[in-house]
Tab-separated table of C-alpha atoms and ligand atoms in Angstrom:
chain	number	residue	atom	x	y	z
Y	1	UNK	CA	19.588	23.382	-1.200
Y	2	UNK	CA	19.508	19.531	-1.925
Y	3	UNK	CA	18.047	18.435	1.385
Y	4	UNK	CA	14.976	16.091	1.009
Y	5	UNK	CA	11.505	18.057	1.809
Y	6	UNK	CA	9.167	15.563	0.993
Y	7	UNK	CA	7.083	14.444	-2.363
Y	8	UNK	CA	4.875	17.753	-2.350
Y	9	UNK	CA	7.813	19.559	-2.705
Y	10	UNK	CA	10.285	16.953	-5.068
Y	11	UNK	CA	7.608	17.156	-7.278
Y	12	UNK	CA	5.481	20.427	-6.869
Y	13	UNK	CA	5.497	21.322	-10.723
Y	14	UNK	CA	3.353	17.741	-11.369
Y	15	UNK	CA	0.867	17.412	-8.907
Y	16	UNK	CA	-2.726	18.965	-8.966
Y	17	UNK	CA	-3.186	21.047	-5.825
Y	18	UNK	CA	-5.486	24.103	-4.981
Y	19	UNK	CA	-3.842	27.472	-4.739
Y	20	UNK	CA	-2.930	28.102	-0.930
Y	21	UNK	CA	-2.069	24.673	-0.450
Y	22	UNK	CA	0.178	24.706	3.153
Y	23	UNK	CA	2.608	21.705	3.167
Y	24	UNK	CA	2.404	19.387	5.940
Y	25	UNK	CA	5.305	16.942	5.724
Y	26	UNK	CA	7.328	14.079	7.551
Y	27	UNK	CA	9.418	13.525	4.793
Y	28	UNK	CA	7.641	10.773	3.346
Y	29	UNK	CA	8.591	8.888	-0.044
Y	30	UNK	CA	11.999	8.410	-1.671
Y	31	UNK	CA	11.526	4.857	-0.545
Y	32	UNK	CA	13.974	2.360	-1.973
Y	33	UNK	CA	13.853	0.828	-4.987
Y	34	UNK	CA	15.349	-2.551	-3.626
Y	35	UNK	CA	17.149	-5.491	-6.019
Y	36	UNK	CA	15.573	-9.023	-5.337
Y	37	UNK	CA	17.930	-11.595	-7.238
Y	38	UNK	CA	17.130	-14.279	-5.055
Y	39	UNK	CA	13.238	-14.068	-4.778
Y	40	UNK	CA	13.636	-13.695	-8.776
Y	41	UNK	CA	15.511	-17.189	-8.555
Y	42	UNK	CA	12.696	-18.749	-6.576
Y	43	UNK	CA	10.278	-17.599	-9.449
Y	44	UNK	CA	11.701	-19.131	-12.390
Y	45	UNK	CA	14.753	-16.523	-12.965
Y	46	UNK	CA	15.367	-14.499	-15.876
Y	47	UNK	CA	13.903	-11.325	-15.114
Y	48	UNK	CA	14.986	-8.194	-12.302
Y	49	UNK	CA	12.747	-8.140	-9.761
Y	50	UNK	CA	12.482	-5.155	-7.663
Y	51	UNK	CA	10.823	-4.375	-4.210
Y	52	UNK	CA	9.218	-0.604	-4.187
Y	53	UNK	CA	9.447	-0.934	-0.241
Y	54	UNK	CA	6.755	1.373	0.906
Y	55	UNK	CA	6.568	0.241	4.769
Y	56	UNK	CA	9.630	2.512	4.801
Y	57	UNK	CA	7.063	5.774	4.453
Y	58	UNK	CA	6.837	7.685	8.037
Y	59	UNK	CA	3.880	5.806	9.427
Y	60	UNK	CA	4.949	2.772	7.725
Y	61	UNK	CA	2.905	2.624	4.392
Y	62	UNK	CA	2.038	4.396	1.411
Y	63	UNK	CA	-0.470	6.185	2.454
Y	64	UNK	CA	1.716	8.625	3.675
Y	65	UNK	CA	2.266	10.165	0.425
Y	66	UNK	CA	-1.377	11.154	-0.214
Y	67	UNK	CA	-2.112	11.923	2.932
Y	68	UNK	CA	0.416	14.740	2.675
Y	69	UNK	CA	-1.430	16.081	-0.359
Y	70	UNK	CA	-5.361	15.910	1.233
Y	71	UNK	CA	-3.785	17.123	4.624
Y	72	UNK	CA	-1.483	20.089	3.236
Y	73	UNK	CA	-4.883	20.956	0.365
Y	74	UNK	CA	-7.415	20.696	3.500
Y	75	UNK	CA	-5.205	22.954	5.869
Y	76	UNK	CA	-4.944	25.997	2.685
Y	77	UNK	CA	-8.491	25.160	2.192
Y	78	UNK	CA	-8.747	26.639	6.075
Y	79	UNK	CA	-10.361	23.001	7.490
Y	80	UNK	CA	-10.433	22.491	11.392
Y	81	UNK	CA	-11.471	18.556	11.091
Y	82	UNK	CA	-10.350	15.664	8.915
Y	83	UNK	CA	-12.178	12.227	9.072
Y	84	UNK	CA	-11.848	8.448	7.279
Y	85	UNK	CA	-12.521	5.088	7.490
Y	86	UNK	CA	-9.658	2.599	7.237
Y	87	UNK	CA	-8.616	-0.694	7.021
Y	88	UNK	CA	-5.601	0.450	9.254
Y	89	UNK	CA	-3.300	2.003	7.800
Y	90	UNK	CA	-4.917	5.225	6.418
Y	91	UNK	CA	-6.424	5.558	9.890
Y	92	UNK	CA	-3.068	6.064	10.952
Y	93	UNK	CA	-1.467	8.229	8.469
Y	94	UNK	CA	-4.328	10.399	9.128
Y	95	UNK	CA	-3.892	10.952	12.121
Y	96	UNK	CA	-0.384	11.822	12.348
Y	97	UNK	CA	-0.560	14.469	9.379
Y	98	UNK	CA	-3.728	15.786	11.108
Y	99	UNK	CA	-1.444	15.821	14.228
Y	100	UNK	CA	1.494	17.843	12.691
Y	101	UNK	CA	-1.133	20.393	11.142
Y	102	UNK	CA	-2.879	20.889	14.763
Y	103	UNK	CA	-6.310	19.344	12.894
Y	104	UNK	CA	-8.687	16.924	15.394
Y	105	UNK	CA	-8.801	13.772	13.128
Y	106	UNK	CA	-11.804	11.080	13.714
Y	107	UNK	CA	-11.572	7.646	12.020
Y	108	UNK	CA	-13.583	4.970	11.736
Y	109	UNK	CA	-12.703	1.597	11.618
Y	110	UNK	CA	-13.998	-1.743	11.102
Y	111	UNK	CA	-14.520	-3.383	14.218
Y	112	UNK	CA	-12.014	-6.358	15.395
Y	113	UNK	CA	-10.595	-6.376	11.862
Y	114	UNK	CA	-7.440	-4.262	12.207
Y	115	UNK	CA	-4.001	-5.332	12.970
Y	116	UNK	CA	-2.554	-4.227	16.006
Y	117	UNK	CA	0.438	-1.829	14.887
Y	118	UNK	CA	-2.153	0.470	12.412
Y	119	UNK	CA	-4.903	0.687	15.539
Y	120	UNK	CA	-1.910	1.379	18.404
Y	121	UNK	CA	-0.676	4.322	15.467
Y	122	UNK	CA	-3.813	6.022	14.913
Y	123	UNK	CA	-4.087	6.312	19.004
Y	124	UNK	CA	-0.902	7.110	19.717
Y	125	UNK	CA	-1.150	10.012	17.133
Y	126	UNK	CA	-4.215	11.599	18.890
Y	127	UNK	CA	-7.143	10.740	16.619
Y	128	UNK	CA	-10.761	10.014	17.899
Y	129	UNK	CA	-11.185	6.134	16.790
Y	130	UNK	CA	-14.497	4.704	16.607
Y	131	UNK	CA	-15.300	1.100	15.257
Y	132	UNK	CA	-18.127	0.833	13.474
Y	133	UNK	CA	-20.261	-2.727	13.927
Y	134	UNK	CA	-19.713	-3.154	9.732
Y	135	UNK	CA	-17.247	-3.812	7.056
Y	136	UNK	CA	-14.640	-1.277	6.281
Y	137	UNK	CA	-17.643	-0.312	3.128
Y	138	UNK	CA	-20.517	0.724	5.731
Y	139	UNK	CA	-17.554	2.461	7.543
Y	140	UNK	CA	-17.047	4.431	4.039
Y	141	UNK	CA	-20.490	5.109	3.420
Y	142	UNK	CA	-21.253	6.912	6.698
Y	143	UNK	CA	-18.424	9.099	6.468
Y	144	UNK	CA	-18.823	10.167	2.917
Y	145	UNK	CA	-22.326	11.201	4.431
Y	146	UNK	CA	-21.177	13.316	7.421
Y	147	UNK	CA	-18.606	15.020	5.600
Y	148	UNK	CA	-20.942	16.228	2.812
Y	149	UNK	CA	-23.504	17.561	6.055
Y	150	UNK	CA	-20.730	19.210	8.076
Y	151	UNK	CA	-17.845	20.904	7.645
Y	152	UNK	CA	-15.463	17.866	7.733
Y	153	UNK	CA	-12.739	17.033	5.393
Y	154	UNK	CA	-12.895	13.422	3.674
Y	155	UNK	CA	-9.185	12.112	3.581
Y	156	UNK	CA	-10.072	8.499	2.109
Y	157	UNK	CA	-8.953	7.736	-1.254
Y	158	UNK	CA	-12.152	9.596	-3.023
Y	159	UNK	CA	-10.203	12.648	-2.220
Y	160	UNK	CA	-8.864	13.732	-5.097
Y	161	UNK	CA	-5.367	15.021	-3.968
Y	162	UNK	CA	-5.062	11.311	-2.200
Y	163	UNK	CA	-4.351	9.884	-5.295
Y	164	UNK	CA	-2.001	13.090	-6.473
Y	165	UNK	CA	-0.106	12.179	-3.850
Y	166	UNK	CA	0.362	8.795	-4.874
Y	167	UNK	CA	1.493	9.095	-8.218
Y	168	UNK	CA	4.584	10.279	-6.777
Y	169	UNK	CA	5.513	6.422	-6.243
Y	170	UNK	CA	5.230	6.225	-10.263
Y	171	UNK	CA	7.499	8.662	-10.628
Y	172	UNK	CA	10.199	7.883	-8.121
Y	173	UNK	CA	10.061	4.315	-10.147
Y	174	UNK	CA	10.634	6.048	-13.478
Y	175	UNK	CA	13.366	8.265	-12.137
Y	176	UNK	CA	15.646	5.374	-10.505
Y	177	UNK	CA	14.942	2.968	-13.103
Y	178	UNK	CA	15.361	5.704	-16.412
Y	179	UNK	CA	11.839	4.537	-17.612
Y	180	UNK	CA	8.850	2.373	-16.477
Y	181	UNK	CA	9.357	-0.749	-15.808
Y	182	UNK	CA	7.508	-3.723	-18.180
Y	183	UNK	CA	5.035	-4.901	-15.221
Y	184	UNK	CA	4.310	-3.462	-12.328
Y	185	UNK	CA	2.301	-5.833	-9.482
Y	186	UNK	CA	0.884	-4.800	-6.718
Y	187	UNK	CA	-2.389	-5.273	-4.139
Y	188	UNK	CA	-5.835	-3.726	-4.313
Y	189	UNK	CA	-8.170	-2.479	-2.197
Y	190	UNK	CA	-10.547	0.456	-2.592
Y	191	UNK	CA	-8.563	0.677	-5.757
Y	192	UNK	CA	-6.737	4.353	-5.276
Y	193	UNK	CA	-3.244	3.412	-5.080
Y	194	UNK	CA	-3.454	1.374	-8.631
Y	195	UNK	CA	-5.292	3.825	-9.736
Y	196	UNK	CA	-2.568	6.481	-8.901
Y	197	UNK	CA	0.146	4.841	-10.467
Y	198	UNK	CA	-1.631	4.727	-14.026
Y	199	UNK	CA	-1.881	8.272	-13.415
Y	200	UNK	CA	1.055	8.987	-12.664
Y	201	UNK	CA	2.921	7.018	-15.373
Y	202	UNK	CA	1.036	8.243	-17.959
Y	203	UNK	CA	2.268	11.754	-16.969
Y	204	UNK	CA	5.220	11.229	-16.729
Y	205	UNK	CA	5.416	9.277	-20.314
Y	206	UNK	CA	3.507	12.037	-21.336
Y	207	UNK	CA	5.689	14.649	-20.299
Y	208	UNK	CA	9.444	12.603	-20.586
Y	209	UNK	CA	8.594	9.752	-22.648
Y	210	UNK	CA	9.616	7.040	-19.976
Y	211	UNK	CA	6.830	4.634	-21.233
Y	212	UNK	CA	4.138	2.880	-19.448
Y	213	UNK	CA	4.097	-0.590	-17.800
Y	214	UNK	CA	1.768	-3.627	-17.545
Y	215	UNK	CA	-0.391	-3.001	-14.357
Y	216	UNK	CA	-0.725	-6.600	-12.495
Y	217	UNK	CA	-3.330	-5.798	-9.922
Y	218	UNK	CA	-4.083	-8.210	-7.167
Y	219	UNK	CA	-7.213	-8.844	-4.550
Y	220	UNK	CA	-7.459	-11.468	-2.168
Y	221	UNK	CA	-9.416	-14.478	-3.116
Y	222	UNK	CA	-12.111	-13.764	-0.369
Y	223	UNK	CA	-12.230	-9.893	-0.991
Y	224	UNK	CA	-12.345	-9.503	-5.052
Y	225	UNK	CA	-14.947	-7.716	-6.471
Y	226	UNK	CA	-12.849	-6.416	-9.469
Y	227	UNK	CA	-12.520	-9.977	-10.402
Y	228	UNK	CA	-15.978	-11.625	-9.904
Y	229	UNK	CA	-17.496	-8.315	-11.551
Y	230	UNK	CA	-19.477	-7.331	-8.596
Y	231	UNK	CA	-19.636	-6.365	-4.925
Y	232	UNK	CA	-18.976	-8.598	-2.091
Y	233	UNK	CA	-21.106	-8.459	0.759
Y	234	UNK	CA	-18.845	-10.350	3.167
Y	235	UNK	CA	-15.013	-9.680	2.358
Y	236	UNK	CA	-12.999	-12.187	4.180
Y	237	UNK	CA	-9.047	-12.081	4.429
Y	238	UNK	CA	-5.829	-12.596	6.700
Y	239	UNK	CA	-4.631	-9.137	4.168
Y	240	UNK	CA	-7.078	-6.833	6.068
Y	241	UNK	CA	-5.809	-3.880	4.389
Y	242	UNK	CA	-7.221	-5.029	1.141
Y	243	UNK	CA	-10.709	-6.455	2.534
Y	244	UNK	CA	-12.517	-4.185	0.979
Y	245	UNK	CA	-15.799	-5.592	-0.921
Y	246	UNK	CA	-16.949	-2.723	-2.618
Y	247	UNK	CA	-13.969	-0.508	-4.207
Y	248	UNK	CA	-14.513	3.191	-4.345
Y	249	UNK	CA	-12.148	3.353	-7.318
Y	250	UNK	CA	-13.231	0.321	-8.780
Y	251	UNK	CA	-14.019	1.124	-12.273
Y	252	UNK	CA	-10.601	3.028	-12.913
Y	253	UNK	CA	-8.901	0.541	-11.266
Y	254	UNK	CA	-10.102	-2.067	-13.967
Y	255	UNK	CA	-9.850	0.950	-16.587
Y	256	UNK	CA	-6.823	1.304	-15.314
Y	257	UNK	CA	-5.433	-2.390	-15.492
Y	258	UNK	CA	-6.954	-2.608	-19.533
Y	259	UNK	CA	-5.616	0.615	-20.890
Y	260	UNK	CA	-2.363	-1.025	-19.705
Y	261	UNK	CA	-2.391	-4.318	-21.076
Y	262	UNK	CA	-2.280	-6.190	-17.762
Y	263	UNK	CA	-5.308	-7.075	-15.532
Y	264	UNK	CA	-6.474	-7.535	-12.044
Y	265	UNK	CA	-6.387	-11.430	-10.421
Y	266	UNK	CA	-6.805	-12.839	-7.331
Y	267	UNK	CA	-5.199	-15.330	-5.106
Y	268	UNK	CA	-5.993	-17.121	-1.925
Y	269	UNK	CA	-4.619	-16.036	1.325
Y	270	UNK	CA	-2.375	-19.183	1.888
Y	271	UNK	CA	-0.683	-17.740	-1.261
Y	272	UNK	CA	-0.223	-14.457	0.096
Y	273	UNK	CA	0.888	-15.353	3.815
Y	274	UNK	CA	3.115	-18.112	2.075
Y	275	UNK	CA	4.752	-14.815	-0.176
Y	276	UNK	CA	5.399	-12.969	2.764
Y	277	UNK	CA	7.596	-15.467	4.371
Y	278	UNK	CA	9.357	-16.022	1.196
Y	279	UNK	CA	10.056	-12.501	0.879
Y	280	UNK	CA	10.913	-12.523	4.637
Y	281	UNK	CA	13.561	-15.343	4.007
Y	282	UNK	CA	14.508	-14.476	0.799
Y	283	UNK	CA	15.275	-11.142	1.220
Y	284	UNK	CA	15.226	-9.945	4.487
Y	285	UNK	CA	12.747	-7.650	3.585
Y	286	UNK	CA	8.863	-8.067	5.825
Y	287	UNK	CA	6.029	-6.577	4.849
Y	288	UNK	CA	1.916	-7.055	5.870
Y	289	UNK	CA	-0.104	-9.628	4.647
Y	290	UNK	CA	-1.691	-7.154	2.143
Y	291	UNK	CA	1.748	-6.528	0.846
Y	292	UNK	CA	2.646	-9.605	-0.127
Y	293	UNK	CA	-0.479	-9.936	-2.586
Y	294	UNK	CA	1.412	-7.968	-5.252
Y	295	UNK	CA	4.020	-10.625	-5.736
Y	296	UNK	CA	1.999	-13.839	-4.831
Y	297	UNK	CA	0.050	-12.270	-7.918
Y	298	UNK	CA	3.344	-12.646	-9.739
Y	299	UNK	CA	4.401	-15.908	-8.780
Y	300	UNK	CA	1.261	-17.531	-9.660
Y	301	UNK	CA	0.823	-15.612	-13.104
Y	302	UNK	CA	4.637	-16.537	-13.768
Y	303	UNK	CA	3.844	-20.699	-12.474
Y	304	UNK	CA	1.282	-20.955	-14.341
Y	305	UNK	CA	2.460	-19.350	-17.739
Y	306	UNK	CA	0.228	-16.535	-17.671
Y	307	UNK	CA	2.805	-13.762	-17.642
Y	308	UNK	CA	6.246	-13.932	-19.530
Y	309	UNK	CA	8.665	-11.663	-17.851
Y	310	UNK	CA	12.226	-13.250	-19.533
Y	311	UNK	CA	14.571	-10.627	-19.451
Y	312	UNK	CA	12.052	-7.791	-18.517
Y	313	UNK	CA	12.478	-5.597	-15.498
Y	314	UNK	CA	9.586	-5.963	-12.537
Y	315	UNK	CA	8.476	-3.876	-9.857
Y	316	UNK	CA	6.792	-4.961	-6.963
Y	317	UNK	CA	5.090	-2.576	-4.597
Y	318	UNK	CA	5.110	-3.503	-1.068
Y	319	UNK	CA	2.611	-1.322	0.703
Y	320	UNK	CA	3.101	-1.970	4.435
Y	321	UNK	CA	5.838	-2.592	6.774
Y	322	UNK	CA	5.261	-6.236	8.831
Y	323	UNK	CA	5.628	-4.510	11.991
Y	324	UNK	CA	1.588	-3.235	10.964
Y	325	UNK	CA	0.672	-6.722	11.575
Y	326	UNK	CA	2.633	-8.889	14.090
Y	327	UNK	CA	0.274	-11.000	14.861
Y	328	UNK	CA	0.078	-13.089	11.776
Y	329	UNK	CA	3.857	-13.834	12.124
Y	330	UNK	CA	3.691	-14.890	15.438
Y	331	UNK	CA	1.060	-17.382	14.631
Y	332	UNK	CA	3.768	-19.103	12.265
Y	333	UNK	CA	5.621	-20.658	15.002
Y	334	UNK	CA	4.817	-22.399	18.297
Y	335	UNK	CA	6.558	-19.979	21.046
Y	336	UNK	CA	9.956	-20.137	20.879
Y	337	UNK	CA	12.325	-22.917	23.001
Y	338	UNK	CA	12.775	-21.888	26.438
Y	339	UNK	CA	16.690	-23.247	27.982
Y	340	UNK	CA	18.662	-22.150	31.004
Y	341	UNK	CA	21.606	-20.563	30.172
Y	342	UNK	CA	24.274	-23.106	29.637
Y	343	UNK	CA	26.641	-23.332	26.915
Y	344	UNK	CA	25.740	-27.477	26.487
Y	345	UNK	CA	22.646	-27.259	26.437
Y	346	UNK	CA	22.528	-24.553	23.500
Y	347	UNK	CA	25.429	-26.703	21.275
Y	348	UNK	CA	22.717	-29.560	21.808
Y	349	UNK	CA	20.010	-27.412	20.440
Y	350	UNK	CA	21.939	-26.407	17.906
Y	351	UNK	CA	23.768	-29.850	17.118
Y	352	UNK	CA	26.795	-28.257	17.455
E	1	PLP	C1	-4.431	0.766	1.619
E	1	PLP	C2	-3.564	-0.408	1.414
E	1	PLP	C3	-3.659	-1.230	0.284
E	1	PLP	C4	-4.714	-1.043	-0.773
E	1	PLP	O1	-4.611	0.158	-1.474
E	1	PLP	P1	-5.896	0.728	-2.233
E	1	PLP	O2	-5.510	2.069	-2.673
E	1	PLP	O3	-7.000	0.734	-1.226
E	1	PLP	O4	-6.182	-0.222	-3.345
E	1	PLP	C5	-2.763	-2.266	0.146
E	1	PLP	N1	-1.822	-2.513	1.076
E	1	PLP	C6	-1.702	-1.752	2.173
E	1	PLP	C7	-0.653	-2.077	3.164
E	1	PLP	C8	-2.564	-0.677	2.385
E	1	PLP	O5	-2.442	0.055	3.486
């Protein structure tokens, strides 16, 4: 049978996951691999540019595919409660896996600093959501805590079938494209996604020799530890799913980016908000703020001759779908024109 069953499944015979393992699935990954000519154009041309569109997972990010893993490992494992703290969006991946297994999920989030479509997903899939007066890395700390007292399952990124999960966006990459592609960009955080990919690549070059790519990985200007070279206190961003000051995964992030031959860099957030329309416009494609960091990473390493990608194929991973975060779009524009309905009055508007 060739119907689609979900990463665990497509890729059972690489992934890392205790015996008894249950699969809990929504079908998540096989996200496009989309062409982006014209975006290329606007960056100086030359190269293919493509968009690994994650906001197409089933609760509209990538989180989705490790979620499936620490879920599916936590249910065989014979768990009755899952908790995490998010920026957003693994708040609300967790709770609709926890959902589908029958688990009670409680995350914790910082408070006022989560966009509207991650907080309205982790209520509307049933979890217990508490904001915690803190960053998203106080949030972290406390629940690492509780879940090493009680019998709670940790579903952050420090789980260790999280980031199995995620390596199955590697190899989806290496499968469409026949081998790695020569740079890969995208945004960081707590530091498990990147962290994933260089896992997974490496396996798969290891097991099919599809080669390895440059990692570009990419912080906000206002939340980069990885690039000062120590914690931030404060993280401040528009891309709240990367304001994250003290990365769990930090050290194999940077491992990570060095072993590849690339490196992690940030840029400011009027770079990243000003990528995200771009992409918008260019390519009808929207993502989150946090999205967008990947390739406004890109376009400033490309601008400023820092990376040479003539004639060298690019992937761009675009975490989160826009509709996470509709505020920030809305604050682009005054609200729209109001008119009656008359057919003059819209040819003047539109000097027709
Ligand atoms: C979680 C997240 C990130 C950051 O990923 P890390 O694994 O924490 O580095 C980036 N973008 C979006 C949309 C996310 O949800």
């Amino acid at each position: 049978m060739s119907e689609y069953q979900g990463v665990l499944h497509r890729y059972s015979e690489m992934l890392h996951l205790p015996p008894g393992t249950r699969p809990i699935t929504l079908l998540e990954g096989n996200t496009p691999l989309i062409p982006a000519p014209r975006l290329a154009e606007q960056l100086g041309g030359g190269f293919e540019l493509y968009i690994k569109y994650e906001g197409l997972n089933p609760t509209g990010s990538f989180k989705d595919r490790g979620m499936t893993a620490a879920i599916s490992a936590a249910v065989g494992e014979g768990a009755r409660v899952v908790i995490c703290a998010s920026t957003g969006n693994t708040a609300a991946s967790a709770a609709a896996y926890a959902a589908r297994a029958g688990l009670r999920a409680v995350v914790l989030i910082p408070q006022g600093k989560v966009a509207a479509g991650k907080l309205a997903g982790a209520i509307a899939y049933g979890a217990q959501v508490l904001q915690v007066e803190g960053s998203f890395d106080d949030a972290l700390q406390i629940v690492v805590e509780i879940s090493q007292k009680h019998p709670i399952c940790l579903v952050n990124s420090l789980n260790p079938y999280r980031i199995e999960g995620q390596k199955t966006a590697a190899f989806e990459i290496c499968d469409r494209l026949g081998t790695a592609p020569e740079w890969l960009c995208l945004p960081v955080g707590n530091a498990g996604n990147i962290t994933a990919y260089w896992a997974g690549f490496r396996q798969y070059d290891a097991l099919r020799g599809t080669g390895l790519p440059h990692l570009l990985g990419v912080q906000a200007a206002g939340a980069a530890p990885l690039v000062l070279g120590h914690p931030v206190e404060r993280p401040e961003t528009v891309a709240t799913a990367i304001r994250i000051g003290r990365p769990a995964r930090g050290e194999q992030a940077l491992q990570a980016a060095e072993e590849s031959g690339g490196r992690i860099i940030a840029v400011t957030d009027e770079k990243i908000l000003s990528m995200q329309r771009l992409l918008a416009a260019t390519e009808g494609i929207w993502v989150e703020p946090a999205s967008a960091a990947g390739l406004a990473g890109l376009a400033h390493e490309i601008a400023t001759g820092r990376l040479r990608v003539r004639s060298q194929r690019v992937v761009a991973v675009c975490t989160g779908h826009g509709l996470k975060d509709p505020d920030i779009v809305i604050q682009w524009v005054s609200k729209p024109l109001s008119i009656p309905p008359r057919i003059d009055l819209l040819e003047e508007v539109l000097a027709l």
